[in-house]
Tab-separated table of C-alpha atoms in Angstrom:
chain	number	residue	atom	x	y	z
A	1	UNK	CA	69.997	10.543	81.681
A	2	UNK	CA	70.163	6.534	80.772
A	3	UNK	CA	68.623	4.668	84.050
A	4	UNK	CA	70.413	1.578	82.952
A	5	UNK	CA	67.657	0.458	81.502
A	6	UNK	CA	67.664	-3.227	79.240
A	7	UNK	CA	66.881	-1.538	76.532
A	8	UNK	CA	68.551	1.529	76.679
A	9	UNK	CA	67.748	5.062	75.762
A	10	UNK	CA	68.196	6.656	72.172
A	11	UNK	CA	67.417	10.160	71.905
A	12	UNK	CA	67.302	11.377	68.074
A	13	UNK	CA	68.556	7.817	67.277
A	14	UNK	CA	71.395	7.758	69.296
A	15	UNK	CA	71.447	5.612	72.456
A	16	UNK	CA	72.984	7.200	75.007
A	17	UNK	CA	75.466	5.824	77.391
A	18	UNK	CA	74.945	4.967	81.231
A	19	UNK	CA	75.085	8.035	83.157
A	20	UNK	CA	75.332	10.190	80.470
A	21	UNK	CA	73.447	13.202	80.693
A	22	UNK	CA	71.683	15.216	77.741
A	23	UNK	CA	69.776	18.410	77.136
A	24	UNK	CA	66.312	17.768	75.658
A	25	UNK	CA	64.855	20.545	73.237
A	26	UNK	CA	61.487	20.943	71.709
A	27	UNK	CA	61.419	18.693	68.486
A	28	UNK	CA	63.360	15.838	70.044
A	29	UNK	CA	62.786	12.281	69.565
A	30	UNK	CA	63.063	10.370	72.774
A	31	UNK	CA	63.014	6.582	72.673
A	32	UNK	CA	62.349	4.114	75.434
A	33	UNK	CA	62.129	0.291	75.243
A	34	UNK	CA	59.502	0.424	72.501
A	35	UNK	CA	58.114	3.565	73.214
A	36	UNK	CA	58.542	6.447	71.058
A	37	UNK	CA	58.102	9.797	72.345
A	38	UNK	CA	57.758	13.523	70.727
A	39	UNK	CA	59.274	16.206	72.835
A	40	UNK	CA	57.159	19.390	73.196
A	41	UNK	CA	58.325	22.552	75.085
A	42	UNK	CA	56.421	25.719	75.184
A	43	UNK	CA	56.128	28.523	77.317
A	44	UNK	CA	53.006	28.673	78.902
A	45	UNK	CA	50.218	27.114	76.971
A	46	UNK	CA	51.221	28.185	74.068
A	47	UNK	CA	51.323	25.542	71.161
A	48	UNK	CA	52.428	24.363	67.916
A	49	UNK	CA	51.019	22.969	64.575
A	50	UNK	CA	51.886	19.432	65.852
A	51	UNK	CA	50.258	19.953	69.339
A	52	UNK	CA	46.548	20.442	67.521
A	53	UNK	CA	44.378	17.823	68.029
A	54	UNK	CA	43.655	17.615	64.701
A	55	UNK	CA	47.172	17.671	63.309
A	56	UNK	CA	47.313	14.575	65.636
A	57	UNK	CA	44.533	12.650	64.559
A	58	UNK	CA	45.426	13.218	60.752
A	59	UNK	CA	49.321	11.799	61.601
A	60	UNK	CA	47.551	8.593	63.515
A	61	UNK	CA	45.781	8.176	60.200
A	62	UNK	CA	48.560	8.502	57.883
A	63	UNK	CA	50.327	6.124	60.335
A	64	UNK	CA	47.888	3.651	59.796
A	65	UNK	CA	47.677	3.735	56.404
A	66	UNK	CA	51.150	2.893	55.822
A	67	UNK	CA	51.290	0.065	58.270
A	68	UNK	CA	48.225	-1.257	56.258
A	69	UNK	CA	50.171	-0.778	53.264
A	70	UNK	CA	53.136	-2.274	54.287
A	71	UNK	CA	51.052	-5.016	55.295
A	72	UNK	CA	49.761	-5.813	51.825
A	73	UNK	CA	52.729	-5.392	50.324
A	74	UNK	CA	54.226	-8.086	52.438
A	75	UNK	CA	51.010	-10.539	51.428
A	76	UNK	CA	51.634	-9.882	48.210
A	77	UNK	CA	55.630	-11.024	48.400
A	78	UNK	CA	55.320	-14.332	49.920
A	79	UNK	CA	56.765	-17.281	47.696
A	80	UNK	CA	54.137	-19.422	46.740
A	81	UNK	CA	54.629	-22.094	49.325
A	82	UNK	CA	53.852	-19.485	51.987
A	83	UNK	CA	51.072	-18.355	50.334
A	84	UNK	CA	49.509	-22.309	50.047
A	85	UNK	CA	49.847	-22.166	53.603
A	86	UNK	CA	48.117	-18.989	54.247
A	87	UNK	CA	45.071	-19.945	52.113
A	88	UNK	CA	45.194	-23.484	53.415
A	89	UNK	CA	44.833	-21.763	57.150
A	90	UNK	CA	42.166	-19.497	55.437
A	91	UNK	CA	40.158	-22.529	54.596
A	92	UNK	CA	40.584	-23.548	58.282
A	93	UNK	CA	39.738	-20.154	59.646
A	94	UNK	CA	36.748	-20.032	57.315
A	95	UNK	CA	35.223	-23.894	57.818
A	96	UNK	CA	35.488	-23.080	61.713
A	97	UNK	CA	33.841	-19.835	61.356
A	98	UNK	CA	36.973	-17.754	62.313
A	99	UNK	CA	36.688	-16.124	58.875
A	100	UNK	CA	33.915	-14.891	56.449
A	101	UNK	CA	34.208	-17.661	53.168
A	102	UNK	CA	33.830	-14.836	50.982
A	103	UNK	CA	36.202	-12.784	52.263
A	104	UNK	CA	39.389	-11.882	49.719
A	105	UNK	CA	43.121	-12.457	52.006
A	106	UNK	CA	45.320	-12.183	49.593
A	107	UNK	CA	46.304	-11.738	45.814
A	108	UNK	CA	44.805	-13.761	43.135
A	109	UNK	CA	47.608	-16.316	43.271
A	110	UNK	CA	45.618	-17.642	46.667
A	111	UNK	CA	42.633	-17.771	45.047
A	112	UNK	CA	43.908	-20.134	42.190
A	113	UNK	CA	45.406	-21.925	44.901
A	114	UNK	CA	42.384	-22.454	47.071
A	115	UNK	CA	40.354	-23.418	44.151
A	116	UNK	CA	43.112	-26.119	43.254
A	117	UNK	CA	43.110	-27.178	46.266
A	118	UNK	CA	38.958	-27.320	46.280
A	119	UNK	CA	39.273	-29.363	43.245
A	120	UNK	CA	41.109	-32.025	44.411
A	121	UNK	CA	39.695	-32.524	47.711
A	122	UNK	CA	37.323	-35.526	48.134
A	123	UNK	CA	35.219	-36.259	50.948
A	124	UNK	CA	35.638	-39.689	51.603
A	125	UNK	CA	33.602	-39.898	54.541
A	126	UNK	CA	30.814	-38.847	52.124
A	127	UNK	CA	32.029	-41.938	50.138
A	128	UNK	CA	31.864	-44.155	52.461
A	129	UNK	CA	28.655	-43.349	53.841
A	130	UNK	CA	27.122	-44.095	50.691
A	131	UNK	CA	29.229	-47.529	50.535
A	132	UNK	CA	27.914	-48.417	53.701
A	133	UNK	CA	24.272	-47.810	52.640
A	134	UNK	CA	24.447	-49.771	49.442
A	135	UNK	CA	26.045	-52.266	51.629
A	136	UNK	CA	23.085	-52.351	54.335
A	137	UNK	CA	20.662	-51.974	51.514
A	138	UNK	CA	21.893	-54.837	49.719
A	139	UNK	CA	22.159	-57.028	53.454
A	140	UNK	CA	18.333	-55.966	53.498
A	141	UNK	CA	17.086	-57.010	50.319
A	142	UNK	CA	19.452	-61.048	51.151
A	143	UNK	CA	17.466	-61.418	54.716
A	144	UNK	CA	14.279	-60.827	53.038
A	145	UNK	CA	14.962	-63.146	49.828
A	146	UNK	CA	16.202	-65.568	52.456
A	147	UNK	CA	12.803	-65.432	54.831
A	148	UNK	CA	10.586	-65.433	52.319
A	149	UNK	CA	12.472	-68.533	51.377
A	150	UNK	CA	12.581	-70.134	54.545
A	151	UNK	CA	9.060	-69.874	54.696
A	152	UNK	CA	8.027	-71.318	51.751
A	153	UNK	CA	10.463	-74.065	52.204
A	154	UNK	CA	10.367	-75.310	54.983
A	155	UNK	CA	6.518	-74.865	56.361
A	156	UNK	CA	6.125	-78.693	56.329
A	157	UNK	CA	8.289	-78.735	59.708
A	158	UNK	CA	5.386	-77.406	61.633
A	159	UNK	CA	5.076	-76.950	65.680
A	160	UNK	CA	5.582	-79.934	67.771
A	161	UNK	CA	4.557	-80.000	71.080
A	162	UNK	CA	4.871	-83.098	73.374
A	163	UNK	CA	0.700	-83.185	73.665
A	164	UNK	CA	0.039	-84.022	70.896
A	165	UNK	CA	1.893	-86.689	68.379
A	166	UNK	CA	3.143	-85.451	65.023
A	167	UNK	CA	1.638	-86.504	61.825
A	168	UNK	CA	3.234	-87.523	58.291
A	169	UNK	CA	3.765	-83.825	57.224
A	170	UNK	CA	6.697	-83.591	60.079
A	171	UNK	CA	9.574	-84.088	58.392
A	172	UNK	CA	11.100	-86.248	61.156
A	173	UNK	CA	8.272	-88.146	61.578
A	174	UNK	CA	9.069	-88.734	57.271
A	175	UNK	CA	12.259	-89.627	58.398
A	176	UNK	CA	11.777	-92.535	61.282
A	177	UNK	CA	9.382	-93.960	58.356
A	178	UNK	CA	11.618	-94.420	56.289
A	179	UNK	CA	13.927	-95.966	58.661
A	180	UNK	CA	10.840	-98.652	59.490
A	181	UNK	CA	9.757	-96.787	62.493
A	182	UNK	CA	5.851	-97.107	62.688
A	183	UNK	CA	3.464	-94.850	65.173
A	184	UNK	CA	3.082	-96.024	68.670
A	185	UNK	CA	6.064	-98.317	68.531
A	186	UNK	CA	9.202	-97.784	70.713
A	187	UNK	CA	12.612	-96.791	69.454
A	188	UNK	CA	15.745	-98.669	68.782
A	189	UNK	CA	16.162	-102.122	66.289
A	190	UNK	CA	14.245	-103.964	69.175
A	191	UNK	CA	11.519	-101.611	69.181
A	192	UNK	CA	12.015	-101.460	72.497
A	193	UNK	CA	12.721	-97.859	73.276
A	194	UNK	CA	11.148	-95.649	74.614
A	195	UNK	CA	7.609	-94.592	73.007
A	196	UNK	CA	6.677	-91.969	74.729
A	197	UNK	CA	8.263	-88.328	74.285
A	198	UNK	CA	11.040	-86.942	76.719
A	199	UNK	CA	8.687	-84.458	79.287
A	200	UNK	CA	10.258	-81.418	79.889
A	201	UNK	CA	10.017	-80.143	83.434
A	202	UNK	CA	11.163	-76.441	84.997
A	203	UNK	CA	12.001	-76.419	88.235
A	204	UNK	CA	9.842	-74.325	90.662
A	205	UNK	CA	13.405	-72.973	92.871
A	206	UNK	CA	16.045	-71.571	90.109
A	207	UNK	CA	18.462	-72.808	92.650
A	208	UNK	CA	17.690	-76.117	92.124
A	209	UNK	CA	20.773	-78.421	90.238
A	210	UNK	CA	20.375	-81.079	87.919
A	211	UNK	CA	18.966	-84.323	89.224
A	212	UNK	CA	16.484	-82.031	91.620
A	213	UNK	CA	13.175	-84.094	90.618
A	214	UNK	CA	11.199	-82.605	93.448
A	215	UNK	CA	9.074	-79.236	93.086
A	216	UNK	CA	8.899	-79.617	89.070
A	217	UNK	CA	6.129	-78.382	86.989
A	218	UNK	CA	5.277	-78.729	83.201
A	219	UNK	CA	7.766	-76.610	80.311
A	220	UNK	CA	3.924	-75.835	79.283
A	221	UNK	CA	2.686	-75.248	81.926
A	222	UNK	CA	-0.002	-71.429	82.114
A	223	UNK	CA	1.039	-68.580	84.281
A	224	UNK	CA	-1.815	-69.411	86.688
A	225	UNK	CA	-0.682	-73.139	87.075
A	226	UNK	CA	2.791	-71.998	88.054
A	227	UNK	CA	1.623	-69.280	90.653
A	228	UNK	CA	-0.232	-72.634	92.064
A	229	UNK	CA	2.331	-75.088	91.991
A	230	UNK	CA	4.752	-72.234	93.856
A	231	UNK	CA	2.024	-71.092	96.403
A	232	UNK	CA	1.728	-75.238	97.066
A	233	UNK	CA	5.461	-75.577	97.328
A	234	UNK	CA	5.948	-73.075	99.567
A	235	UNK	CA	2.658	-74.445	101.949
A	236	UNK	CA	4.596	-78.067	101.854
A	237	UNK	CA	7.969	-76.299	103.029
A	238	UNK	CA	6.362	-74.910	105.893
A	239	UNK	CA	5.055	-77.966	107.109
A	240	UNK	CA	7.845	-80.226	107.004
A	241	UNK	CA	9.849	-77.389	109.046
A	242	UNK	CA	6.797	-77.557	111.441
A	243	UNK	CA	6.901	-81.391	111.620
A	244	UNK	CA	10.884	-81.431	111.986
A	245	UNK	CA	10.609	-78.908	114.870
A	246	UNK	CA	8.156	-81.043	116.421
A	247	UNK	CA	10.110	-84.646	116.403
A	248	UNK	CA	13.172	-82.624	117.563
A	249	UNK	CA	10.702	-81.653	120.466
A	250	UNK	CA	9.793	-85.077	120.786
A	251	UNK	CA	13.351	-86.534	121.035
């Protein structure tokens, strides 16, 4: 009898009705939902050629087979956009390692496809890698042209340092001469400019602003000499707080 189940019954392919009640032999065909079931009645423990364990096995087999069948058969009927799609997720399955490469999926109509398809694919990140190289390559080989030029070309320059005065190889010092500028004179028309060169200082405190003059050492000044003139700085600091403490005593 029908439970009123969603799916309903069918017994022997015919669904029975709510409520309705039936009489189930041996050989029956009882289906449920998606479950299929083979009615077996015997007295006792008696059994059938169907009930042997063998005769089972053998039908699972056979059922199998057919599904596999069925299966192929279907491959082999797609329309040829399907199967581009199939092979296309092939390719995907296979690149991923979801599927063996040299494993066949379908009829030979795939394989033409995917090697079509194989043919026209380019790898243009591959291309562009080797765009980018040349490009690099080529950047390379322009810098070193370009040093190799700069130092030939321009070695007359030399390093000027505000110890000691540059000589007639400086190319500014080429360049005031021409303009009537003569060693040991002063700048300007007049000549009366400044003559000596513009001393750079660096401030002992970073905090300092511009204008600070105080507590200034040499740009060229050695490691040791600026330990010194920071240790001295410091010593000077102290004593003028000392002092100023003292007068505000005194007052």
């Amino acid at each position: 009898m029908d439970k009123k189940g969603l799916n309903g019954t069918f017994l022997n392919g015919n669904k029975l009705e709510r409520g309705e009640k039936k009489v189930i032999k041996h050989g029956d065909v009882l289906r449920i939902g998606a479950n299929k079931l083979l009615i077996h009645i015997h007295p006792g423990r008696e059994t059938c050629g169907q009930c042997d364990s063998s005769e089972i096995k053998a039908a699972i087999e056979s059922g199998a087979v057919s599904a596999t069948a069925s299966a192929s058969a279907e491959k082999q009927s797609l329309s040829p956009k399907d199967a581009s799609i199939t092979v296309k997720n092939d390719v995907v399955k296979a690149k991923y390692g979801f599927r063996k490469k040299n494993r066949r999926s379908g009829p030979r109509q795939r394989t033409d496809t995917l090697s079509n398809d194989q043919s026209q694919y380019q790898d243009r990140a591959a291309i562009r890698r080797a765009r980018d190289k040349a490009t690099s390559a080529n950047a390379q080989a322009i810098g070193a042209t370009a040093a190799a030029q700069a130092g030939s070309g321009f070695s007359s320059t030399g390093g000027a340092s505000v110890l000691t005065p540059i000589d007639e190889s400086n190319v500014g010092a080429r360049l005031l001469s021409k303009m009537g500028w003569n060693k040991g004179e002063g700048l300007g028309r007049e000549k009366g400019g400044i003559a000596e060169p513009i001393s750079a200082s660096m401030r002992l405190d970073h905090r300092a602003g511009l204008g600070f003059g105080a507590n200034a050492v040499p740009i060229d000044s050695t490691p040791s000499e600026l330990r010194q003139a920071r240790a001295l700085s410091v010593t000077q600091e102290r004593y003028r707080q000392i002092e100023e403490r003292e007068r505000r005593g005194q007052a």
